[in-house]
Short mmCIF file of N, CA and C in Angstrom, two decimals:
data_model
loop_
_atom_site.label_atom_id
_atom_site.label_comp_id
_atom_site.label_asym_id
_atom_site.label_seq_id
_atom_site.Cartn_x
_atom_site.Cartn_y
_atom_site.Cartn_z
N MET A 949 0.87 -1.19 -0.03
CA MET A 949 -0.01 -0.05 0.01
C MET A 949 0.81 1.23 0.00
N LYS A 950 2.01 1.21 0.72
CA LYS A 950 2.83 2.32 0.75
C LYS A 950 3.34 2.73 -0.63
N LYS A 951 3.74 1.76 -1.51
CA LYS A 951 4.18 2.06 -2.81
C LYS A 951 3.06 2.72 -3.60
N LYS A 952 1.86 2.20 -3.51
CA LYS A 952 0.69 2.80 -4.21
C LYS A 952 0.39 4.16 -3.75
N GLN A 953 0.53 4.38 -2.44
CA GLN A 953 0.32 5.72 -1.92
C GLN A 953 1.23 6.76 -2.46
N LYS A 954 2.55 6.39 -2.45
CA LYS A 954 3.52 7.22 -3.02
C LYS A 954 3.29 7.53 -4.50
N GLY A 955 2.91 6.51 -5.16
CA GLY A 955 2.63 6.62 -6.63
C GLY A 955 1.51 7.55 -6.87
N LEU A 956 0.48 7.48 -6.09
CA LEU A 956 -0.64 8.39 -6.33
C LEU A 956 -0.32 9.85 -5.99
N ARG A 957 0.39 9.99 -4.95
CA ARG A 957 0.85 11.36 -4.66
C ARG A 957 1.60 11.95 -5.81
N ARG A 958 2.49 11.18 -6.46
CA ARG A 958 3.16 11.63 -7.57
C ARG A 958 2.31 11.84 -8.78
N VAL A 959 1.23 10.99 -8.94
CA VAL A 959 0.31 11.09 -10.02
C VAL A 959 -0.54 12.28 -9.91
N CYS A 960 -0.97 12.55 -8.67
CA CYS A 960 -1.91 13.70 -8.52
C CYS A 960 -1.13 15.00 -8.22
N ALA A 961 0.15 15.00 -8.40
CA ALA A 961 0.93 16.16 -8.21
C ALA A 961 1.04 16.88 -9.57
N TRP A 962 0.13 17.78 -9.78
CA TRP A 962 0.08 18.54 -11.08
C TRP A 962 0.83 19.72 -11.05
N ALA A 963 1.82 19.83 -11.89
CA ALA A 963 2.53 21.06 -12.08
C ALA A 963 1.80 21.84 -13.12
N LEU A 964 1.43 23.02 -12.85
CA LEU A 964 0.71 23.85 -13.79
C LEU A 964 1.41 25.13 -14.09
N ALA A 965 2.08 25.32 -15.24
CA ALA A 965 2.73 26.50 -15.62
C ALA A 965 3.21 26.61 -17.04
N ALA A 966 4.04 27.41 -17.39
CA ALA A 966 4.66 27.59 -18.74
C ALA A 966 4.04 28.83 -19.34
N ALA A 967 3.14 28.72 -20.26
CA ALA A 967 2.37 29.88 -20.71
C ALA A 967 0.96 29.44 -20.55
N MET A 968 0.59 29.34 -19.22
CA MET A 968 -0.68 28.69 -18.98
C MET A 968 -1.59 29.44 -18.01
N ILE A 969 -2.79 28.96 -17.87
CA ILE A 969 -3.75 29.57 -16.98
C ILE A 969 -3.42 29.24 -15.59
N LEU A 970 -3.07 27.99 -15.38
CA LEU A 970 -2.77 27.57 -14.01
C LEU A 970 -1.26 27.52 -13.89
N GLY A 971 -0.61 28.56 -13.90
CA GLY A 971 0.82 28.66 -13.79
C GLY A 971 1.59 27.58 -14.38
N GLY A 972 2.24 26.76 -13.52
CA GLY A 972 3.07 25.68 -14.07
C GLY A 972 2.30 24.57 -14.70
N GLY A 973 1.19 24.84 -15.14
CA GLY A 973 0.49 23.73 -15.73
C GLY A 973 -0.67 24.08 -16.62
N ILE A 974 -1.49 25.07 -16.17
CA ILE A 974 -2.65 25.41 -17.03
C ILE A 974 -2.41 26.76 -17.60
N THR A 975 -2.69 26.88 -18.82
CA THR A 975 -2.48 28.21 -19.50
C THR A 975 -3.74 28.64 -20.15
N LEU A 976 -4.12 29.80 -19.88
CA LEU A 976 -5.34 30.42 -20.53
C LEU A 976 -4.78 31.66 -21.31
N PRO A 977 -4.37 31.32 -22.52
CA PRO A 977 -3.88 32.50 -23.31
C PRO A 977 -4.92 33.57 -23.67
N ASP A 978 -4.46 34.76 -23.78
CA ASP A 978 -5.29 35.82 -24.26
C ASP A 978 -5.76 35.51 -25.69
N THR A 979 -6.98 35.67 -26.04
CA THR A 979 -7.39 35.45 -27.42
C THR A 979 -8.15 36.69 -27.97
N ALA A 980 -8.08 36.75 -29.25
CA ALA A 980 -8.79 37.88 -29.91
C ALA A 980 -9.44 37.31 -31.18
N LEU A 981 -10.61 37.84 -31.56
CA LEU A 981 -11.28 37.33 -32.73
C LEU A 981 -11.21 38.39 -33.89
N THR A 982 -10.83 37.98 -34.99
CA THR A 982 -10.87 38.93 -36.09
C THR A 982 -12.25 38.86 -36.73
N ALA A 983 -12.84 39.91 -37.00
CA ALA A 983 -14.18 39.98 -37.54
C ALA A 983 -14.29 39.42 -38.98
N GLU A 984 -13.28 39.74 -39.76
CA GLU A 984 -13.38 39.28 -41.19
C GLU A 984 -13.29 37.77 -41.33
N ALA A 985 -12.32 37.17 -40.75
CA ALA A 985 -12.11 35.72 -40.94
C ALA A 985 -12.77 34.88 -39.83
N GLU A 986 -13.12 35.54 -38.73
CA GLU A 986 -13.61 34.88 -37.57
C GLU A 986 -12.65 33.76 -37.04
N GLU A 987 -11.35 34.13 -37.19
CA GLU A 987 -10.35 33.15 -36.65
C GLU A 987 -9.95 33.64 -35.25
N THR A 988 -9.52 32.63 -34.52
CA THR A 988 -9.07 32.95 -33.18
C THR A 988 -7.53 33.13 -33.20
N VAL A 989 -7.04 34.15 -32.60
CA VAL A 989 -5.67 34.41 -32.54
C VAL A 989 -5.16 34.25 -31.08
N ILE A 990 -4.19 33.46 -30.90
CA ILE A 990 -3.77 33.25 -29.47
C ILE A 990 -2.54 34.14 -29.28
N THR A 991 -2.49 34.94 -28.26
CA THR A 991 -1.40 35.87 -28.06
C THR A 991 -0.41 35.35 -27.08
N GLY A 992 -0.69 34.23 -26.37
CA GLY A 992 0.20 33.55 -25.44
C GLY A 992 0.24 34.13 -24.11
N VAL A 993 -0.74 34.97 -23.73
CA VAL A 993 -0.68 35.56 -22.36
C VAL A 993 -1.17 34.50 -21.38
N ASN A 994 -0.42 34.31 -20.26
CA ASN A 994 -0.88 33.36 -19.28
C ASN A 994 -1.58 34.08 -18.14
N TYR A 995 -2.89 33.97 -18.07
CA TYR A 995 -3.70 34.63 -17.12
C TYR A 995 -3.53 34.09 -15.72
N ALA A 996 -3.13 32.85 -15.53
CA ALA A 996 -3.10 32.26 -14.21
C ALA A 996 -2.22 32.96 -13.16
N PRO A 997 -1.02 33.30 -13.47
CA PRO A 997 -0.13 33.86 -12.46
C PRO A 997 -0.73 35.09 -11.78
N GLY A 998 -1.61 35.78 -12.38
CA GLY A 998 -2.17 36.98 -11.76
C GLY A 998 -3.45 36.64 -10.94
N GLY A 999 -3.80 35.37 -10.87
CA GLY A 999 -5.00 35.01 -10.14
C GLY A 999 -4.67 34.34 -8.79
N THR A 1000 -5.73 33.74 -8.21
CA THR A 1000 -5.55 33.02 -6.96
C THR A 1000 -6.09 31.58 -7.20
N ALA A 1001 -5.43 30.65 -6.53
CA ALA A 1001 -5.83 29.25 -6.67
C ALA A 1001 -6.24 28.61 -5.31
N THR A 1002 -7.26 27.70 -5.40
CA THR A 1002 -7.65 26.84 -4.23
C THR A 1002 -7.74 25.48 -4.82
N ALA A 1003 -7.73 24.46 -3.88
CA ALA A 1003 -7.81 23.16 -4.25
C ALA A 1003 -8.69 22.23 -3.32
N SER A 1004 -9.16 21.11 -3.78
CA SER A 1004 -10.00 20.28 -2.96
C SER A 1004 -9.14 19.54 -1.96
N ASN A 1005 -7.86 19.44 -2.21
CA ASN A 1005 -6.98 18.62 -1.39
C ASN A 1005 -5.51 19.04 -1.59
N VAL A 1006 -4.70 19.02 -0.60
CA VAL A 1006 -3.30 19.31 -0.70
C VAL A 1006 -2.48 18.33 -0.05
N GLU A 1007 -1.35 17.89 -0.60
CA GLU A 1007 -0.51 16.84 -0.04
C GLU A 1007 0.09 17.39 1.32
N ALA A 1008 -0.20 16.57 2.31
CA ALA A 1008 0.30 16.88 3.66
C ALA A 1008 1.78 17.03 3.83
N ASP A 1009 2.15 17.93 4.69
CA ASP A 1009 3.60 18.10 5.02
C ASP A 1009 4.45 18.38 3.78
N THR A 1010 3.93 19.13 2.79
CA THR A 1010 4.67 19.60 1.66
C THR A 1010 4.33 21.08 1.38
N ASP A 1011 5.06 21.61 0.41
CA ASP A 1011 4.77 23.00 0.00
C ASP A 1011 4.02 22.97 -1.29
N PHE A 1012 3.45 21.81 -1.73
CA PHE A 1012 2.77 21.70 -3.01
C PHE A 1012 1.38 22.19 -2.93
N THR A 1013 1.20 23.48 -2.63
CA THR A 1013 -0.06 24.16 -2.47
C THR A 1013 -0.66 24.59 -3.83
N ALA A 1014 -1.91 24.88 -3.76
CA ALA A 1014 -2.64 25.33 -5.04
C ALA A 1014 -1.95 26.50 -5.68
N ASP A 1015 -1.52 27.43 -4.88
CA ASP A 1015 -0.90 28.70 -5.49
C ASP A 1015 0.40 28.35 -6.26
N ASN A 1016 1.08 27.26 -5.88
CA ASN A 1016 2.29 26.84 -6.68
C ASN A 1016 1.88 26.42 -8.07
N ALA A 1017 0.67 26.01 -8.27
CA ALA A 1017 0.21 25.55 -9.66
C ALA A 1017 0.17 26.67 -10.55
N ILE A 1018 -0.01 27.95 -10.09
CA ILE A 1018 -0.21 29.11 -11.00
C ILE A 1018 0.86 30.11 -10.78
N ASP A 1019 2.06 29.68 -10.37
CA ASP A 1019 3.10 30.68 -10.21
C ASP A 1019 3.93 31.00 -11.46
N GLY A 1020 3.49 30.34 -12.57
CA GLY A 1020 4.18 30.58 -13.84
C GLY A 1020 5.47 29.83 -14.09
N ASP A 1021 5.89 28.97 -13.17
CA ASP A 1021 7.11 28.17 -13.22
C ASP A 1021 6.82 26.74 -13.52
N SER A 1022 7.06 26.21 -14.71
CA SER A 1022 6.84 24.80 -14.95
C SER A 1022 8.20 24.13 -15.19
N THR A 1023 9.28 24.76 -14.75
CA THR A 1023 10.60 24.20 -14.96
C THR A 1023 11.13 23.44 -13.77
N THR A 1024 10.49 23.55 -12.60
CA THR A 1024 10.93 22.82 -11.41
C THR A 1024 9.89 22.02 -10.81
N SER A 1025 10.23 20.82 -10.30
CA SER A 1025 9.25 19.93 -9.77
C SER A 1025 8.76 20.37 -8.34
N GLU A 1026 9.41 21.39 -7.78
CA GLU A 1026 8.93 21.95 -6.49
C GLU A 1026 7.84 22.91 -6.66
N SER A 1027 7.60 23.48 -7.95
CA SER A 1027 6.55 24.38 -8.20
C SER A 1027 5.41 23.67 -8.78
N ARG A 1028 4.55 23.13 -7.91
CA ARG A 1028 3.40 22.39 -8.37
C ARG A 1028 2.37 22.20 -7.25
N TRP A 1029 1.27 21.63 -7.62
CA TRP A 1029 0.22 21.35 -6.68
C TRP A 1029 0.24 19.85 -6.52
N GLY A 1030 0.13 19.32 -5.29
CA GLY A 1030 0.12 17.95 -5.00
C GLY A 1030 -1.07 17.56 -4.09
N THR A 1031 -1.57 16.35 -4.20
CA THR A 1031 -2.68 15.90 -3.42
C THR A 1031 -2.35 14.64 -2.59
N ASP A 1032 -3.03 14.39 -1.58
CA ASP A 1032 -2.89 13.16 -0.77
C ASP A 1032 -3.67 12.03 -1.34
N TYR A 1033 -3.26 10.83 -1.13
CA TYR A 1033 -3.94 9.60 -1.45
C TYR A 1033 -4.98 9.31 -0.38
N ASP A 1034 -6.22 8.97 -0.74
CA ASP A 1034 -7.12 8.71 0.32
C ASP A 1034 -7.64 7.24 0.26
N GLY A 1035 -6.96 6.38 -0.49
CA GLY A 1035 -7.34 5.00 -0.59
C GLY A 1035 -8.14 4.66 -1.84
N SER A 1036 -8.46 5.66 -2.65
CA SER A 1036 -9.24 5.41 -3.81
C SER A 1036 -8.62 5.99 -5.05
N ALA A 1037 -8.41 5.30 -6.08
CA ALA A 1037 -7.79 5.81 -7.34
C ALA A 1037 -8.83 6.57 -8.17
N SER A 1038 -10.11 6.65 -7.63
CA SER A 1038 -11.07 7.40 -8.37
C SER A 1038 -11.60 8.57 -7.53
N ALA A 1039 -10.90 8.90 -6.52
CA ALA A 1039 -11.30 10.05 -5.66
C ALA A 1039 -11.07 11.34 -6.48
N GLU A 1040 -12.06 12.16 -6.72
CA GLU A 1040 -11.92 13.39 -7.45
C GLU A 1040 -11.16 14.42 -6.70
N ARG A 1041 -10.34 15.13 -7.52
CA ARG A 1041 -9.59 16.30 -7.02
C ARG A 1041 -9.83 17.43 -7.93
N TRP A 1042 -9.74 18.63 -7.44
CA TRP A 1042 -9.90 19.74 -8.41
C TRP A 1042 -9.01 20.92 -7.88
N LEU A 1043 -8.69 21.72 -8.86
CA LEU A 1043 -7.81 22.98 -8.72
C LEU A 1043 -8.59 24.03 -9.32
N LYS A 1044 -8.94 25.16 -8.62
CA LYS A 1044 -9.73 26.18 -9.09
C LYS A 1044 -8.94 27.49 -9.12
N VAL A 1045 -8.97 28.15 -10.24
CA VAL A 1045 -8.29 29.41 -10.40
C VAL A 1045 -9.20 30.52 -10.55
N ASP A 1046 -9.15 31.60 -9.75
CA ASP A 1046 -9.88 32.84 -9.91
C ASP A 1046 -8.95 33.79 -10.74
N LEU A 1047 -9.38 34.10 -11.96
CA LEU A 1047 -8.58 34.94 -12.78
C LEU A 1047 -8.68 36.37 -12.44
N GLY A 1048 -9.54 36.75 -11.45
CA GLY A 1048 -9.70 38.10 -10.99
C GLY A 1048 -10.69 38.87 -11.72
N THR A 1049 -10.90 38.57 -13.03
CA THR A 1049 -11.86 39.21 -13.84
C THR A 1049 -12.23 38.29 -14.93
N GLU A 1050 -13.32 38.56 -15.61
CA GLU A 1050 -13.71 37.71 -16.74
C GLU A 1050 -12.64 37.84 -17.89
N ARG A 1051 -12.19 36.64 -18.41
CA ARG A 1051 -11.28 36.64 -19.45
C ARG A 1051 -11.83 35.74 -20.53
N THR A 1052 -11.38 35.97 -21.79
CA THR A 1052 -11.84 35.18 -22.91
C THR A 1052 -10.60 34.43 -23.45
N PHE A 1053 -10.79 33.11 -23.67
CA PHE A 1053 -9.74 32.28 -24.09
C PHE A 1053 -10.24 31.07 -24.83
N ASN A 1054 -9.38 30.50 -25.63
CA ASN A 1054 -9.76 29.23 -26.41
C ASN A 1054 -8.74 28.13 -26.28
N ARG A 1055 -7.86 28.26 -25.33
CA ARG A 1055 -6.81 27.32 -25.19
C ARG A 1055 -6.45 27.18 -23.69
N VAL A 1056 -6.26 25.95 -23.27
CA VAL A 1056 -5.81 25.62 -21.84
C VAL A 1056 -4.59 24.67 -22.00
N VAL A 1057 -3.59 24.91 -21.25
CA VAL A 1057 -2.52 23.95 -21.25
C VAL A 1057 -2.27 23.49 -19.76
N VAL A 1058 -2.20 22.20 -19.63
CA VAL A 1058 -1.98 21.61 -18.33
C VAL A 1058 -0.69 20.79 -18.39
N VAL A 1059 0.28 21.07 -17.48
CA VAL A 1059 1.51 20.34 -17.40
C VAL A 1059 1.42 19.45 -16.20
N TRP A 1060 1.46 18.16 -16.49
CA TRP A 1060 1.40 17.08 -15.46
C TRP A 1060 2.71 16.64 -15.00
N GLU A 1061 2.78 16.01 -13.86
CA GLU A 1061 4.06 15.41 -13.36
C GLU A 1061 4.28 14.04 -14.03
N ARG A 1062 3.14 13.34 -14.27
CA ARG A 1062 3.24 11.99 -14.86
C ARG A 1062 2.13 11.77 -15.83
N THR A 1063 2.09 10.70 -16.55
CA THR A 1063 1.15 10.45 -17.54
C THR A 1063 0.05 9.34 -17.18
N ASN A 1064 -0.14 9.22 -15.87
CA ASN A 1064 -1.12 8.19 -15.43
C ASN A 1064 -2.51 8.84 -15.18
N ILE A 1065 -2.79 9.94 -15.75
CA ILE A 1065 -4.06 10.52 -15.55
C ILE A 1065 -5.08 9.91 -16.66
N THR A 1066 -6.15 9.37 -16.23
CA THR A 1066 -7.08 8.71 -17.18
C THR A 1066 -8.43 9.57 -17.38
N GLY A 1067 -8.66 10.50 -16.54
CA GLY A 1067 -9.92 11.25 -16.71
C GLY A 1067 -9.75 12.69 -16.06
N PHE A 1068 -10.12 13.70 -16.89
CA PHE A 1068 -10.09 15.05 -16.32
C PHE A 1068 -10.94 15.91 -17.25
N ALA A 1069 -11.35 17.03 -16.64
CA ALA A 1069 -12.20 18.00 -17.31
C ALA A 1069 -11.70 19.41 -17.02
N ILE A 1070 -11.95 20.32 -17.99
CA ILE A 1070 -11.74 21.75 -17.73
C ILE A 1070 -13.12 22.34 -17.68
N GLU A 1071 -13.34 23.08 -16.62
CA GLU A 1071 -14.65 23.76 -16.37
C GLU A 1071 -14.45 25.18 -16.17
N THR A 1072 -15.50 25.96 -16.50
CA THR A 1072 -15.54 27.45 -16.26
C THR A 1072 -16.75 27.90 -15.50
N SER A 1073 -16.63 29.03 -14.91
CA SER A 1073 -17.70 29.59 -14.13
C SER A 1073 -17.49 31.12 -14.01
N ASN A 1074 -18.57 31.88 -13.82
CA ASN A 1074 -18.47 33.31 -13.57
C ASN A 1074 -18.65 33.59 -12.12
N THR A 1075 -19.13 32.62 -11.33
CA THR A 1075 -19.30 32.84 -9.92
C THR A 1075 -18.37 31.98 -9.07
N GLY A 1076 -17.88 30.90 -9.57
CA GLY A 1076 -16.92 30.02 -8.71
C GLY A 1076 -17.62 29.21 -7.73
N SER A 1077 -18.96 29.28 -7.67
CA SER A 1077 -19.72 28.49 -6.64
C SER A 1077 -19.74 27.03 -7.05
N ASP A 1078 -19.93 26.15 -6.08
CA ASP A 1078 -19.84 24.71 -6.31
C ASP A 1078 -20.76 24.23 -7.34
N ASP A 1079 -21.94 24.78 -7.53
CA ASP A 1079 -22.92 24.23 -8.35
C ASP A 1079 -23.13 25.09 -9.77
N ASP A 1080 -22.09 25.82 -10.04
CA ASP A 1080 -22.16 26.68 -11.25
C ASP A 1080 -20.93 26.60 -12.16
N TRP A 1081 -20.72 25.32 -12.66
CA TRP A 1081 -19.64 25.00 -13.57
C TRP A 1081 -20.14 24.48 -14.87
N THR A 1082 -19.45 24.83 -15.98
CA THR A 1082 -19.73 24.30 -17.30
C THR A 1082 -18.51 23.65 -17.80
N ALA A 1083 -18.58 22.47 -18.17
CA ALA A 1083 -17.52 21.68 -18.75
C ALA A 1083 -17.21 22.24 -20.18
N VAL A 1084 -15.97 22.74 -20.48
CA VAL A 1084 -15.62 23.18 -21.80
C VAL A 1084 -14.71 22.18 -22.46
N TYR A 1085 -14.22 21.20 -21.68
CA TYR A 1085 -13.41 20.08 -22.23
C TYR A 1085 -13.55 18.93 -21.26
N THR A 1086 -13.76 17.78 -21.82
CA THR A 1086 -13.70 16.52 -21.06
C THR A 1086 -12.82 15.53 -21.86
N LYS A 1087 -11.91 14.92 -21.18
CA LYS A 1087 -10.99 13.97 -21.81
C LYS A 1087 -11.89 12.82 -22.36
N PRO A 1088 -11.78 12.50 -23.66
CA PRO A 1088 -12.68 11.61 -24.33
C PRO A 1088 -12.57 10.13 -24.03
N ASP A 1089 -11.58 9.66 -23.38
CA ASP A 1089 -11.49 8.20 -23.14
C ASP A 1089 -10.89 7.93 -21.78
N ASN A 1090 -10.69 6.61 -21.40
CA ASN A 1090 -10.14 6.30 -20.09
C ASN A 1090 -8.70 5.82 -20.20
N ALA A 1091 -7.99 6.11 -21.32
CA ALA A 1091 -6.64 5.75 -21.49
C ALA A 1091 -5.70 6.78 -20.76
N ASP A 1092 -4.52 6.42 -20.45
CA ASP A 1092 -3.57 7.40 -19.81
C ASP A 1092 -3.38 8.51 -20.78
N ILE A 1093 -3.09 9.66 -20.26
CA ILE A 1093 -2.74 10.85 -21.20
C ILE A 1093 -1.39 10.42 -21.87
N GLU A 1094 -1.21 10.91 -23.05
CA GLU A 1094 -0.04 10.47 -23.85
C GLU A 1094 1.20 11.33 -23.58
N SER A 1095 1.07 12.49 -22.90
CA SER A 1095 2.20 13.36 -22.75
C SER A 1095 2.03 14.07 -21.39
N THR A 1096 3.15 14.59 -20.84
CA THR A 1096 3.02 15.30 -19.59
C THR A 1096 2.52 16.72 -19.83
N THR A 1097 2.26 17.07 -21.07
CA THR A 1097 1.63 18.38 -21.42
C THR A 1097 0.37 18.09 -22.15
N SER A 1098 -0.72 18.60 -21.67
CA SER A 1098 -2.05 18.50 -22.43
C SER A 1098 -2.35 19.91 -22.89
N GLU A 1099 -2.32 20.07 -24.24
CA GLU A 1099 -2.60 21.32 -24.82
C GLU A 1099 -3.97 21.25 -25.50
N ILE A 1100 -4.99 21.93 -24.88
CA ILE A 1100 -6.33 21.77 -25.21
C ILE A 1100 -6.87 22.96 -25.94
N GLU A 1101 -7.22 22.77 -27.18
CA GLU A 1101 -7.85 23.79 -28.00
C GLU A 1101 -9.33 23.65 -27.85
N LEU A 1102 -10.05 24.61 -27.44
CA LEU A 1102 -11.47 24.58 -27.20
C LEU A 1102 -12.17 24.75 -28.59
N ASP A 1103 -13.40 24.21 -28.72
CA ASP A 1103 -14.10 24.34 -29.93
C ASP A 1103 -14.43 25.77 -30.31
N SER A 1104 -14.64 26.65 -29.32
CA SER A 1104 -14.90 28.00 -29.54
C SER A 1104 -14.43 28.76 -28.32
N PRO A 1105 -14.08 30.02 -28.40
CA PRO A 1105 -13.67 30.81 -27.23
C PRO A 1105 -14.69 30.90 -26.12
N VAL A 1106 -14.29 30.86 -24.90
CA VAL A 1106 -15.17 31.02 -23.69
C VAL A 1106 -14.74 32.17 -22.89
N SER A 1107 -15.71 32.78 -22.20
CA SER A 1107 -15.32 33.83 -21.28
C SER A 1107 -15.75 33.44 -19.88
N ALA A 1108 -14.86 33.60 -18.94
CA ALA A 1108 -15.09 33.17 -17.59
C ALA A 1108 -14.07 33.80 -16.60
N GLN A 1109 -14.48 33.97 -15.36
CA GLN A 1109 -13.55 34.45 -14.32
C GLN A 1109 -12.90 33.31 -13.63
N TYR A 1110 -13.55 32.17 -13.57
CA TYR A 1110 -12.98 31.04 -12.83
C TYR A 1110 -12.80 29.85 -13.78
N VAL A 1111 -11.66 29.16 -13.58
CA VAL A 1111 -11.37 27.95 -14.38
C VAL A 1111 -11.01 26.85 -13.39
N ARG A 1112 -11.57 25.66 -13.59
CA ARG A 1112 -11.26 24.58 -12.73
C ARG A 1112 -10.77 23.33 -13.51
N LEU A 1113 -9.75 22.76 -13.03
CA LEU A 1113 -9.24 21.47 -13.53
C LEU A 1113 -9.77 20.49 -12.56
N ARG A 1114 -10.68 19.57 -13.06
CA ARG A 1114 -11.26 18.51 -12.29
C ARG A 1114 -10.69 17.17 -12.70
N VAL A 1115 -9.99 16.52 -11.86
CA VAL A 1115 -9.33 15.22 -12.18
C VAL A 1115 -10.13 14.08 -11.47
N TYR A 1116 -10.59 13.17 -12.26
CA TYR A 1116 -11.53 12.10 -11.69
C TYR A 1116 -11.01 10.71 -12.04
N GLY A 1117 -9.88 10.66 -12.71
CA GLY A 1117 -9.37 9.31 -12.98
C GLY A 1117 -7.86 9.24 -13.08
N TYR A 1118 -7.25 8.39 -12.39
CA TYR A 1118 -5.82 8.20 -12.42
C TYR A 1118 -5.52 6.80 -11.83
N ARG A 1119 -4.33 6.36 -12.17
CA ARG A 1119 -3.98 4.97 -11.66
C ARG A 1119 -2.54 5.12 -11.04
#
């Protein structure tokens, strides 16, 4: 059990940053729409570092807090969010980012520590309350993610003040 517990901590330790919404892992680039072509232009602005982050769970006795996930640093393993193992590989975890103001974006980047994530969703809200979330992306299968970086292009731009990474499957 101890090996599985350590493995899950590492699996649930999401580093969110780079050019992302959630700092070392999630990026919500600034987007603009051109009227003529109706094309989305991504400018690469990372909204996450200017926001605040909260999480459903934090790994005990570590500095892997929610705010570390949005500090803009995806180059170090110490700059991440981590969760504790509670005995279930299907226990849902979430990381919520308040962007401070409503932002419009069409891309989210999540940088993971490992590739054993089998289910996750990106959700948005303008209130951040528990019952007011809209899924803008849901991982389409139960396979492990293929890379430690998930670059998600949304079908169309969304506007929201809150973005939540909800992880519900890992091994």
